[in-house]
Coordinates of C-alpha atoms (C1' of nucleotides) in Angstrom, one line a residue:
Chain A
M111 CA 67.4 118.1 128.1
P112 CA 69.1 114.7 127.4
S113 CA 70.0 114.3 123.7
D114 CA 67.8 111.1 123.6
A115 CA 64.7 113.1 124.0
I116 CA 65.8 115.3 121.2
R117 CA 66.2 112.4 118.8
A118 CA 62.8 111.1 119.8
A119 CA 61.2 114.5 118.9
L120 CA 62.9 114.3 115.5
I121 CA 61.8 110.8 114.8
K122 CA 58.3 111.6 115.8
R123 CA 58.1 114.4 113.4
L124 CA 59.7 112.5 110.5
R125 CA 57.3 109.7 111.0
L126 CA 54.5 112.1 110.2
S127 CA 55.5 112.9 106.7
S128 CA 57.5 109.8 105.7
A129 CA 57.4 106.0 106.4
I130 CA 60.6 105.0 108.3
A131 CA 62.2 101.6 108.3
D132 CA 63.2 100.2 111.7
E133 CA 66.9 100.0 110.9
D134 CA 66.8 103.7 109.9
I135 CA 65.4 104.6 113.3
K136 CA 68.4 102.9 114.9
E137 CA 70.7 104.9 112.7
I138 CA 69.1 108.1 113.8
E139 CA 69.3 107.1 117.4
A140 CA 73.0 106.5 117.0
L141 CA 73.6 109.9 115.5
P142 CA 76.3 111.9 117.4
I143 CA 74.7 115.2 118.4
S144 CA 76.3 118.0 120.3
V145 CA 73.9 120.1 122.4
R146 CA 74.3 123.8 122.9
H147 CA 72.1 126.4 124.6
Y148 CA 71.2 129.8 123.1
P149 CA 69.7 132.8 124.7
A150 CA 66.6 134.5 123.1
E151 CA 67.1 136.7 120.1
T152 CA 70.5 135.3 119.1
A153 CA 71.9 134.4 115.7
V154 CA 72.7 130.7 115.2
V155 CA 74.0 131.0 111.6
R156 CA 74.2 134.1 109.6
D157 CA 73.7 135.0 106.0
G158 CA 77.0 134.6 104.1
E159 CA 78.5 132.2 106.6
R160 CA 79.7 128.7 105.7
A161 CA 77.9 126.1 107.8
T162 CA 79.5 122.8 108.8
D163 CA 76.6 121.4 110.9
C164 CA 72.9 121.2 110.8
C165 CA 70.9 122.1 113.8
L166 CA 68.0 120.3 115.3
I167 CA 65.7 122.3 117.6
A168 CA 65.3 120.4 120.9
D169 CA 63.6 123.2 122.7
G170 CA 62.6 126.8 121.9
F171 CA 61.4 128.8 118.9
C172 CA 63.6 130.0 116.0
V173 CA 63.1 132.0 112.8
R174 CA 64.8 132.2 109.5
S175 CA 65.0 135.7 107.9
K176 CA 66.7 137.8 105.3
T177 CA 67.7 141.5 105.7
I178 CA 67.9 143.7 102.6
A179 CA 70.1 146.7 101.8
N180 CA 67.7 149.3 103.2
G181 CA 67.8 147.4 106.5
K182 CA 64.3 145.9 106.3
R183 CA 64.0 142.3 107.5
Q184 CA 61.7 139.6 106.2
I185 CA 60.9 136.6 108.3
L186 CA 60.7 133.5 106.1
S187 CA 59.6 130.8 108.5
I188 CA 59.0 130.1 112.2
H189 CA 60.5 126.9 113.6
I190 CA 59.5 124.7 116.5
P191 CA 61.1 121.8 118.4
G192 CA 61.8 118.6 116.4
E193 CA 62.6 120.6 113.2
I194 CA 66.0 121.0 111.4
P195 CA 65.7 124.6 110.0
D196 CA 69.0 124.6 108.2
L197 CA 69.0 121.2 106.6
M198 CA 69.5 123.0 103.3
S199 CA 73.0 123.9 104.4
L200 CA 74.0 120.3 103.8
F201 CA 74.3 121.0 100.1
L202 CA 74.1 124.8 100.0
H203 CA 77.0 125.4 102.3
V204 CA 77.1 129.2 102.3
M205 CA 74.0 130.5 103.9
D206 CA 71.7 132.8 102.0
H207 CA 69.7 133.8 105.1
D208 CA 69.9 134.0 108.9
L209 CA 68.8 131.5 111.4
S210 CA 68.2 132.9 114.9
T211 CA 66.4 132.1 118.2
L212 CA 63.2 133.8 119.2
T213 CA 63.2 132.3 122.8
P214 CA 66.0 130.7 124.8
S215 CA 66.7 127.5 122.9
T216 CA 68.4 124.2 123.1
L217 CA 69.9 123.1 119.8
G218 CA 71.5 119.8 118.8
F219 CA 74.2 120.0 116.1
I220 CA 74.9 117.2 113.7
S221 CA 77.9 117.6 111.4
H222 CA 77.4 117.6 107.7
E223 CA 80.1 115.0 107.4
T224 CA 78.2 112.4 109.5
L225 CA 74.9 113.2 107.7
Q226 CA 76.6 112.7 104.3
K227 CA 78.0 109.4 105.4
L228 CA 74.6 108.4 106.8
H229 CA 73.0 109.1 103.4
R230 CA 75.4 107.0 101.5
R231 CA 74.8 104.2 104.0
S232 CA 71.0 104.4 104.0
P233 CA 69.3 105.9 101.0
G234 CA 66.0 105.6 102.8
I235 CA 67.1 108.2 105.3
A236 CA 68.4 110.4 102.5
E237 CA 65.0 110.4 100.9
M238 CA 63.3 111.1 104.1
F239 CA 65.5 114.2 104.7
W240 CA 65.1 115.2 101.1
R241 CA 61.4 115.1 101.5
D242 CA 61.8 117.2 104.6
T243 CA 63.6 119.9 102.6
L244 CA 60.8 119.7 100.0
I245 CA 58.2 120.3 102.6
D246 CA 60.2 123.3 103.7
S247 CA 60.0 124.5 100.2
A248 CA 56.3 124.0 100.0
M249 CA 55.9 126.1 103.1
F250 CA 57.9 128.9 101.4
R251 CA 55.5 128.7 98.5
E252 CA 52.5 129.2 100.7
W253 CA 54.3 132.0 102.5
I254 CA 54.8 133.8 99.2
V255 CA 51.1 133.5 98.5
N256 CA 50.3 134.8 102.0
V257 CA 52.4 137.8 101.7
G258 CA 51.6 138.4 98.0
Q259 CA 47.8 138.0 97.9
R260 CA 46.1 138.0 101.2
P261 CA 45.0 141.2 103.0
A262 CA 46.9 141.8 106.2
P263 CA 44.3 140.4 108.6
A264 CA 44.1 137.1 106.6
R265 CA 47.9 137.0 106.5
L266 CA 48.1 137.1 110.3
A267 CA 45.4 134.4 110.7
H268 CA 47.1 132.2 108.2
V269 CA 50.5 132.3 109.9
M270 CA 48.8 131.6 113.2
I271 CA 46.9 128.6 111.9
E272 CA 50.0 127.2 110.2
L273 CA 51.9 127.5 113.4
R274 CA 49.1 125.9 115.4
E275 CA 48.8 122.9 113.1
R276 CA 52.5 122.3 113.4
L277 CA 52.4 122.7 117.2
R278 CA 49.5 120.4 117.5
V279 CA 51.6 117.6 116.1
I280 CA 54.1 117.9 118.9
G281 CA 51.4 118.3 121.6
R282 CA 51.9 121.9 122.2
V283 CA 48.3 123.2 121.6
D284 CA 46.0 123.6 124.6
G285 CA 42.5 124.0 123.3
G286 CA 42.3 127.3 121.5
N287 CA 45.5 128.5 123.0
F288 CA 49.1 128.2 121.8
E289 CA 52.4 129.9 121.9
M290 CA 53.6 132.3 119.2
P291 CA 56.5 134.1 120.8
L292 CA 56.9 137.0 118.4
T293 CA 56.8 140.7 119.2
Q294 CA 54.5 142.9 117.1
E295 CA 57.6 144.1 115.3
Q296 CA 58.4 140.5 114.3
I297 CA 54.9 139.8 113.3
G298 CA 55.2 142.7 110.9
E299 CA 58.4 141.3 109.6
A300 CA 56.7 138.0 109.0
L301 CA 53.7 139.5 107.2
G302 CA 55.5 142.1 105.2
I303 CA 53.9 145.1 107.0
T304 CA 55.1 147.6 109.5
A305 CA 54.8 147.1 113.3
V306 CA 52.2 149.8 113.7
H307 CA 50.1 148.2 111.0
A308 CA 50.6 144.8 112.7
N309 CA 49.2 146.4 115.8
R310 CA 46.2 147.7 113.9
V311 CA 45.5 144.3 112.5
I312 CA 45.8 142.6 115.9
R313 CA 43.4 145.1 117.4
Q314 CA 41.0 144.6 114.6
L315 CA 40.9 140.9 115.0
R316 CA 40.4 141.3 118.7
Q317 CA 37.6 143.8 118.3
E318 CA 35.9 141.5 115.8
G319 CA 36.0 138.7 118.4
I320 CA 38.1 136.4 116.2
V321 CA 41.4 136.0 118.0
E322 CA 43.3 137.4 120.9
F323 CA 47.1 137.9 120.8
N324 CA 48.9 138.8 124.0
R325 CA 52.5 138.6 124.9
G326 CA 53.4 135.7 122.7
R327 CA 50.2 133.8 123.2
V328 CA 47.3 133.2 120.8
T329 CA 43.8 132.6 122.1
V330 CA 41.2 131.8 119.5
L331 CA 37.8 133.4 120.2
D332 CA 35.8 132.3 117.3
E333 CA 37.1 129.2 115.5
R334 CA 34.7 129.5 112.6
K335 CA 35.6 133.1 111.7
F336 CA 39.2 132.4 112.3
Q337 CA 39.4 129.6 109.8
E338 CA 37.3 131.4 107.3
L339 CA 39.6 134.5 107.5
A340 CA 42.8 132.5 107.2
D341 CA 41.7 130.6 104.1
F342 CA 43.9 127.7 105.3
D343 CA 44.3 124.4 103.5
N344 CA 46.8 122.1 105.2
R345 CA 47.7 120.2 102.1
Y346 CA 50.9 122.1 101.6
L347 CA 52.2 120.8 104.9
H348 CA 52.3 117.3 103.4
Q349 CA 51.7 115.8 106.8
S350 CA 50.9 112.4 105.6
P351 CA 53.2 110.1 103.7
T352 CA 50.7 109.4 100.9
L353 CA 52.8 107.8 98.3
Chain B
M1475 CA 63.8 119.4 68.9
P1476 CA 65.7 116.1 69.3
S1477 CA 65.7 114.8 72.9
D1478 CA 69.5 114.8 72.8
A1479 CA 69.6 118.5 72.7
I1480 CA 67.2 118.6 75.7
R1481 CA 69.6 116.4 77.7
A1482 CA 72.5 118.6 76.8
A1483 CA 70.7 121.7 78.1
L1484 CA 70.0 119.9 81.4
I1485 CA 73.6 118.8 81.8
K1486 CA 74.9 122.3 81.0
R1487 CA 72.7 123.8 83.7
L1488 CA 73.5 121.2 86.3
R1489 CA 77.2 121.7 85.8
L1490 CA 76.8 125.3 86.9
S1491 CA 75.7 124.5 90.4
S1492 CA 77.3 121.0 91.0
A1493 CA 80.3 119.1 90.0
I1494 CA 79.3 116.1 87.9
A1495 CA 81.2 112.9 87.5
D1496 CA 81.7 111.6 83.9
E1497 CA 79.8 108.3 84.6
D1498 CA 76.9 110.3 85.9
I1499 CA 76.7 112.3 82.7
K1500 CA 76.4 109.0 80.8
E1501 CA 73.5 108.0 83.1
I1502 CA 71.7 111.2 82.3
E1503 CA 72.3 110.8 78.6
A1504 CA 70.7 107.4 78.8
L1505 CA 67.6 108.6 80.5
P1506 CA 64.4 107.8 78.7
I1507 CA 62.5 111.0 78.0
S1508 CA 59.2 111.4 76.3
V1509 CA 58.7 114.6 74.5
R1510 CA 55.5 116.5 74.3
H1511 CA 54.4 119.9 72.9
Y1512 CA 52.2 122.4 74.7
P1513 CA 50.5 125.5 73.5
A1514 CA 50.9 128.8 75.3
E1515 CA 48.9 129.4 78.6
T1516 CA 48.2 125.7 79.2
A1517 CA 48.3 123.7 82.5
V1518 CA 51.0 121.0 82.6
V1519 CA 50.2 119.8 86.2
R1520 CA 47.5 121.2 88.4
D1521 CA 47.3 121.8 92.1
G1522 CA 45.9 118.7 93.8
E1523 CA 46.9 116.3 91.0
R1524 CA 49.1 113.3 91.6
A1525 CA 52.2 113.5 89.4
T1526 CA 54.0 110.4 88.0
D1527 CA 56.6 112.2 85.9
C1528 CA 58.9 115.2 86.2
C1529 CA 59.1 117.6 83.4
L1530 CA 62.2 119.1 81.8
I1531 CA 61.7 122.3 79.8
A1532 CA 63.4 121.8 76.4
D1533 CA 61.9 125.0 75.0
G1534 CA 59.6 127.7 76.1
F1535 CA 58.8 129.6 79.3
C1536 CA 56.7 128.2 82.2
V1537 CA 55.4 129.5 85.6
R1538 CA 54.4 127.9 88.8
S1539 CA 51.5 129.5 90.7
K1540 CA 48.9 129.1 93.4
T1541 CA 45.3 130.3 93.3
I1542 CA 43.5 131.1 96.5
A1543 CA 39.9 131.0 97.5
N1544 CA 39.0 134.5 96.4
G1545 CA 40.4 133.7 92.9
K1546 CA 43.6 135.7 93.1
R1547 CA 46.6 134.0 91.7
Q1548 CA 50.2 134.3 92.8
I1549 CA 53.1 133.4 90.5
L1550 CA 55.8 131.7 92.5
S1551 CA 58.6 131.3 89.9
I1552 CA 59.4 131.7 86.2
H1553 CA 61.1 128.8 84.5
I1554 CA 63.3 128.6 81.4
P1555 CA 64.7 125.8 79.2
G1556 CA 67.0 123.4 81.0
E1557 CA 65.1 123.5 84.2
I1558 CA 62.9 120.8 85.9
P1559 CA 60.3 122.9 87.6
D1560 CA 58.4 120.1 89.2
L1561 CA 61.3 118.0 90.5
M1562 CA 59.7 118.3 93.9
S1563 CA 56.9 116.0 92.8
L1564 CA 59.3 113.1 93.0
F1565 CA 58.8 113.0 96.8
L1566 CA 55.7 115.2 97.2
H1567 CA 53.5 113.4 94.8
V1568 CA 50.4 115.4 95.2
M1569 CA 51.0 118.8 93.8
D1570 CA 50.4 121.9 96.0
H1571 CA 50.6 124.3 93.1
D1572 CA 50.1 124.6 89.3
L1573 CA 52.7 124.4 86.6
S1574 CA 51.7 125.9 83.3
T1575 CA 53.2 127.2 80.1
L1576 CA 53.6 130.9 79.3
T1577 CA 54.7 130.4 75.7
P1578 CA 54.3 127.4 73.4
S1579 CA 56.7 124.9 75.0
T1580 CA 58.5 121.6 74.4
L1581 CA 58.6 119.5 77.5
G1582 CA 60.5 116.2 78.2
F1583 CA 58.9 113.9 80.7
I1584 CA 60.9 111.5 82.9
S1585 CA 59.0 109.1 85.0
H1586 CA 59.4 109.1 88.8
E1587 CA 60.2 105.5 88.7
T1588 CA 63.2 105.8 86.5
L1589 CA 64.5 108.8 88.5
Q1590 CA 64.1 106.8 91.8
K1591 CA 66.0 103.9 90.3
L1592 CA 68.7 106.2 89.0
H1593 CA 69.1 107.7 92.5
R1594 CA 69.6 104.3 94.1
R1595 CA 72.2 103.5 91.4
S1596 CA 74.2 106.8 91.6
P1597 CA 74.0 108.7 94.8
G1598 CA 76.0 111.5 93.2
I1599 CA 73.1 112.2 90.8
A1600 CA 70.7 112.1 93.7
E1601 CA 72.7 114.7 95.5
M1602 CA 72.9 116.9 92.4
F1603 CA 69.1 116.8 92.0
W1604 CA 68.6 117.4 95.7
R1605 CA 70.9 120.4 95.5
D1606 CA 68.7 121.5 92.5
T1607 CA 65.6 121.4 94.7
L1608 CA 67.4 123.3 97.4
I1609 CA 68.3 126.1 95.0
D1610 CA 64.7 126.2 94.0
S1611 CA 63.9 126.7 97.6
A1612 CA 66.5 129.5 97.9
M1613 CA 64.8 131.2 95.1
F1614 CA 61.5 131.0 96.9
R1615 CA 63.0 132.6 99.9
E1616 CA 64.2 135.6 97.8
W1617 CA 60.8 135.8 96.2
I1618 CA 59.3 136.1 99.7
V1619 CA 61.6 139.0 100.5
N1620 CA 60.9 140.6 97.2
V1621 CA 57.1 140.5 97.6
G1622 CA 57.3 141.3 101.3
Q1623 CA 59.8 144.1 101.7
R1624 CA 60.6 145.9 98.4
P1625 CA 58.5 148.7 97.0
A1626 CA 56.8 147.7 93.7
P1627 CA 59.3 149.3 91.3
A1628 CA 62.2 147.5 93.0
R1629 CA 60.2 144.2 92.9
L1630 CA 59.8 144.4 89.2
A1631 CA 63.5 145.3 88.7
H1632 CA 64.5 142.4 90.9
V1633 CA 62.4 139.8 89.1
M1634 CA 63.8 141.1 85.8
I1635 CA 67.4 140.8 86.9
E1636 CA 66.9 137.4 88.4
L1637 CA 65.4 136.2 85.1
R1638 CA 68.2 137.9 83.1
E1639 CA 70.9 136.2 85.2
R1640 CA 69.4 132.8 84.6
L1641 CA 68.9 133.5 80.9
R1642 CA 72.4 134.6 80.5
V1643 CA 73.6 131.1 81.6
I1644 CA 71.8 129.5 78.7
G1645 CA 72.9 132.2 76.2
R1646 CA 69.6 133.9 75.9
V1647 CA 70.6 137.5 76.7
D1648 CA 71.5 139.8 73.9
G1649 CA 73.2 142.9 75.4
G1650 CA 70.6 144.8 77.5
N1651 CA 67.8 142.9 75.9
F1652 CA 66.1 139.7 76.9
E1653 CA 62.8 137.9 76.8
M1654 CA 60.2 138.0 79.6
P1655 CA 57.0 136.8 78.1
L1656 CA 54.5 137.9 80.7
T1657 CA 51.5 140.1 80.3
Q1658 CA 51.1 143.0 82.7
E1659 CA 48.4 141.0 84.4
Q1660 CA 50.9 138.2 85.0
I1661 CA 53.6 140.6 86.1
G1662 CA 51.1 141.8 88.7
E1663 CA 50.5 138.3 89.8
A1664 CA 54.2 137.7 90.2
L1665 CA 54.8 140.9 92.2
G1666 CA 51.7 140.7 94.4
I1667 CA 50.1 143.9 92.9
T1668 CA 47.2 144.5 90.5
A1669 CA 47.6 144.7 86.8
V1670 CA 46.9 148.5 86.7
H1671 CA 49.5 149.1 89.3
A1672 CA 51.9 146.9 87.3
N1673 CA 51.2 149.2 84.4
R1674 CA 51.9 152.3 86.5
V1675 CA 55.2 150.9 87.7
I1676 CA 56.3 149.9 84.2
R1677 CA 55.5 153.4 83.0
Q1678 CA 57.4 154.9 85.9
L1679 CA 60.5 152.9 85.1
R1680 CA 60.3 153.9 81.5
Q1681 CA 59.8 157.5 82.3
E1682 CA 62.8 157.5 84.6
G1683 CA 64.9 156.0 81.8
I1684 CA 65.7 152.8 83.7
V1685 CA 64.2 150.0 81.7
E1686 CA 61.7 149.5 78.9
F1687 CA 59.2 146.7 78.9
N1688 CA 57.4 145.9 75.7
R1689 CA 55.4 142.9 74.6
G1690 CA 57.4 140.4 76.5
R1691 CA 60.8 142.0 76.0
V1692 CA 62.9 143.9 78.4
T1693 CA 65.4 146.5 77.3
V1694 CA 67.7 148.0 79.9
L1695 CA 68.2 151.7 79.5
D1696 CA 70.4 152.5 82.4
E1697 CA 72.2 149.6 83.9
R1698 CA 73.5 151.5 86.9
K1699 CA 70.1 152.7 88.0
F1700 CA 68.6 149.3 87.2
Q1701 CA 70.9 147.4 89.5
E1702 CA 70.7 149.9 92.2
L1703 CA 66.9 149.8 92.2
A1704 CA 66.8 146.0 92.1
D1705 CA 69.0 145.5 95.1
F1706 CA 70.1 142.2 93.5
D1707 CA 72.7 139.9 95.1
N1708 CA 73.1 136.7 93.1
R1709 CA 74.4 134.6 96.0
Y1710 CA 71.0 133.0 96.5
L1711 CA 71.1 131.5 93.0
H1712 CA 74.1 129.4 94.2
Q1713 CA 75.4 129.3 90.7
S1714 CA 78.8 127.9 91.6
P1715 CA 79.5 124.6 93.2
T1716 CA 81.6 126.0 96.0
L1717 CA 81.8 123.2 98.4
Chain C
dA568 C1' 40.1 145.8 54.8
dC569 C1' 37.5 144.8 58.6
dC570 C1' 36.2 143.2 63.1
dC571 C1' 37.2 141.1 67.4
dG572 C1' 39.4 140.0 71.8
dG573 C1' 43.0 140.7 74.5
dT574 C1' 46.2 143.8 76.0
dT575 C1' 47.9 148.2 77.3
dC576 C1' 47.2 152.7 79.0
dC577 C1' 45.2 156.2 81.8
dA578 C1' 42.5 159.0 85.1
dA579 C1' 39.6 159.7 89.3
dC580 C1' 38.5 158.1 93.4
dA581 C1' 38.7 154.7 97.5
dA582 C1' 41.1 151.8 100.6
dA583 C1' 45.1 149.9 102.7
dA584 C1' 49.4 150.6 104.5
dG585 C1' 53.5 153.5 105.8
dT586 C1' 55.4 157.4 108.7
dT587 C1' 55.9 160.1 112.6
dA588 C1' 55.2 161.1 117.1
dA589 C1' 53.9 160.4 121.7
dG590 C1' 51.9 158.4 125.9
dG591 C1' 51.1 154.2 128.6
dA592 C1' 52.0 149.4 130.3
dC593 C1' 55.1 146.1 131.8
dG594 C1' 59.2 143.7 133.4
dC595 C1' 63.8 144.1 135.3
dG596 C1' 67.5 145.6 138.0
dT597 C1' 69.1 148.4 141.8
Chain D
dA1232 C1' 60.0 151.9 145.4
dC1233 C1' 62.3 153.9 141.6
dG1234 C1' 64.0 154.5 137.1
dC1235 C1' 65.0 152.4 132.6
dG1236 C1' 64.2 150.2 128.5
dT1237 C1' 61.2 147.5 125.5
dC1238 C1' 57.0 146.8 123.8
dC1239 C1' 52.4 148.1 123.0
dT1240 C1' 49.0 151.4 121.8
dT1241 C1' 46.9 155.2 119.4
dA1242 C1' 46.2 159.3 116.5
dA1243 C1' 47.1 162.3 112.5
dC1244 C1' 48.9 162.6 108.3
dT1245 C1' 51.1 160.9 103.8
dT1246 C1' 52.0 157.6 100.4
dT1247 C1' 51.1 153.6 98.0
dT1248 C1' 48.1 150.5 96.1
dG1249 C1' 43.4 148.9 94.7
dT1250 C1' 39.0 149.8 92.1
dT1251 C1' 36.3 151.2 88.5
dG1252 C1' 35.6 152.4 84.0
dG1253 C1' 36.8 153.7 79.7
dA1254 C1' 39.8 154.7 75.5
dA1255 C1' 43.6 153.4 72.4
dC1256 C1' 46.4 149.8 70.4
dC1257 C1' 47.6 145.5 68.3
dG1258 C1' 47.5 141.0 66.0
dG1259 C1' 45.0 137.3 64.1
dG1260 C1' 41.2 135.6 61.5
dT1261 C1' 37.8 136.1 57.8

DNA sequence: ACCCGGTTCCAACAAAAGTTAAGGACGCGT
DNA sequence: ACGCGTCCTTAACTTTTGTTGGAACCGGGT
């Protein structure tokens, strides 16, 4: 994948949540990006490491997670092409969580140094990226609510719909069908339940004719029931630059 | 409380996590702040509202929370004097959660407009505030892990220690004794459990001689056991400006 | 002193989720 | 085609957590 296409994906996504000036677009197009390929299930940055670059997902799915003393892992967010999952490392240099690939991924790295310079030069871009990190934060808030208050079937439905709404924006939803390349083990880690309970919940949703999950693919069977179960309100995604 | 004292508290806290230039301190000291008093258990900004100011806690405890369709509420964070819990509203104008007081509180309001101007004038301050929102975000990540992966007693211990570490910084910890002005109902909402289960957990920790919780006050009985149970690693608070 | 409302506390029972264990499906490499 | 490993699937059993309902406690107001 040419690094131009990567930049285009980023700009497309940023446009969604912020208004961008033309000269700022040029700045982003001129950003030096070094591209690297990662296999599936591989760490990109680890908890405790000091980051010197931010990484832009050109292709593939990634997750952020934290592992606690007893070895249990919690998935904090799922990331898709066009996103910069570790933008926070720009000012919080030592990582407090892991970033790793789910599928084979193409990542574009931009050094903190060039990003800092860019911000000094164009405050508009700084604000745009700041806003991006704030949306990230809003998504964490919703994730807390999901894990803390919803029964397991609703949790699963909610994570699915959030992912779908974000995939839709980059043209990756085909009718009632989209990619969610997690194993049941990983779904458990995202929802705060065990893998066998994740399996139970998936089975239940299938038996009730709501949604089908099969080898990393979601197929919605009954959109009405699906939405009702998920209790999803997209406001927290802040997908429109309403100032 | 004079608004000078409020500014001092803010500066003291910001110093902890960022290096501040002298001229930036002057800028903050010159910030126009309008002070208002709120009774306990009162909404400051509500989910869905459009904010025009950010609020600095001069005195009192506040929480951020979200309420879902079935009426259940999840507490997302607890806030103490010197913090700006809704800094995110600067760029995410329509609130995606509630901010409300726990105790009677004195709040200082700073308009978005003057903050935006300040940022254009001194990028150093902008970065400092940006970093502040990123730490906020890091705390949400840890909160997800807490609610998602730790057994209820560990959850409670973890929230208690996080609060204590933050209170310590503003000189509000007296030995093994500090304020945590939540009812058991609210503790349940913070941990993602019911009030009666919160009660069970509190009782258990008391019986095991680990920690005592009584009318909004925490007394540590066995620091060793307390820490071990909480599985607390303060890195995520990013309390030192290690660049 | 009294009452009142909100907490706190507790017990008995129900439901949800974790644990353990084991068989089956599938993809991959040889 | 075969074996191997990973994931999926399920069942039986245990533990944790939720639900319901009620009693005791406490502080503030009259």
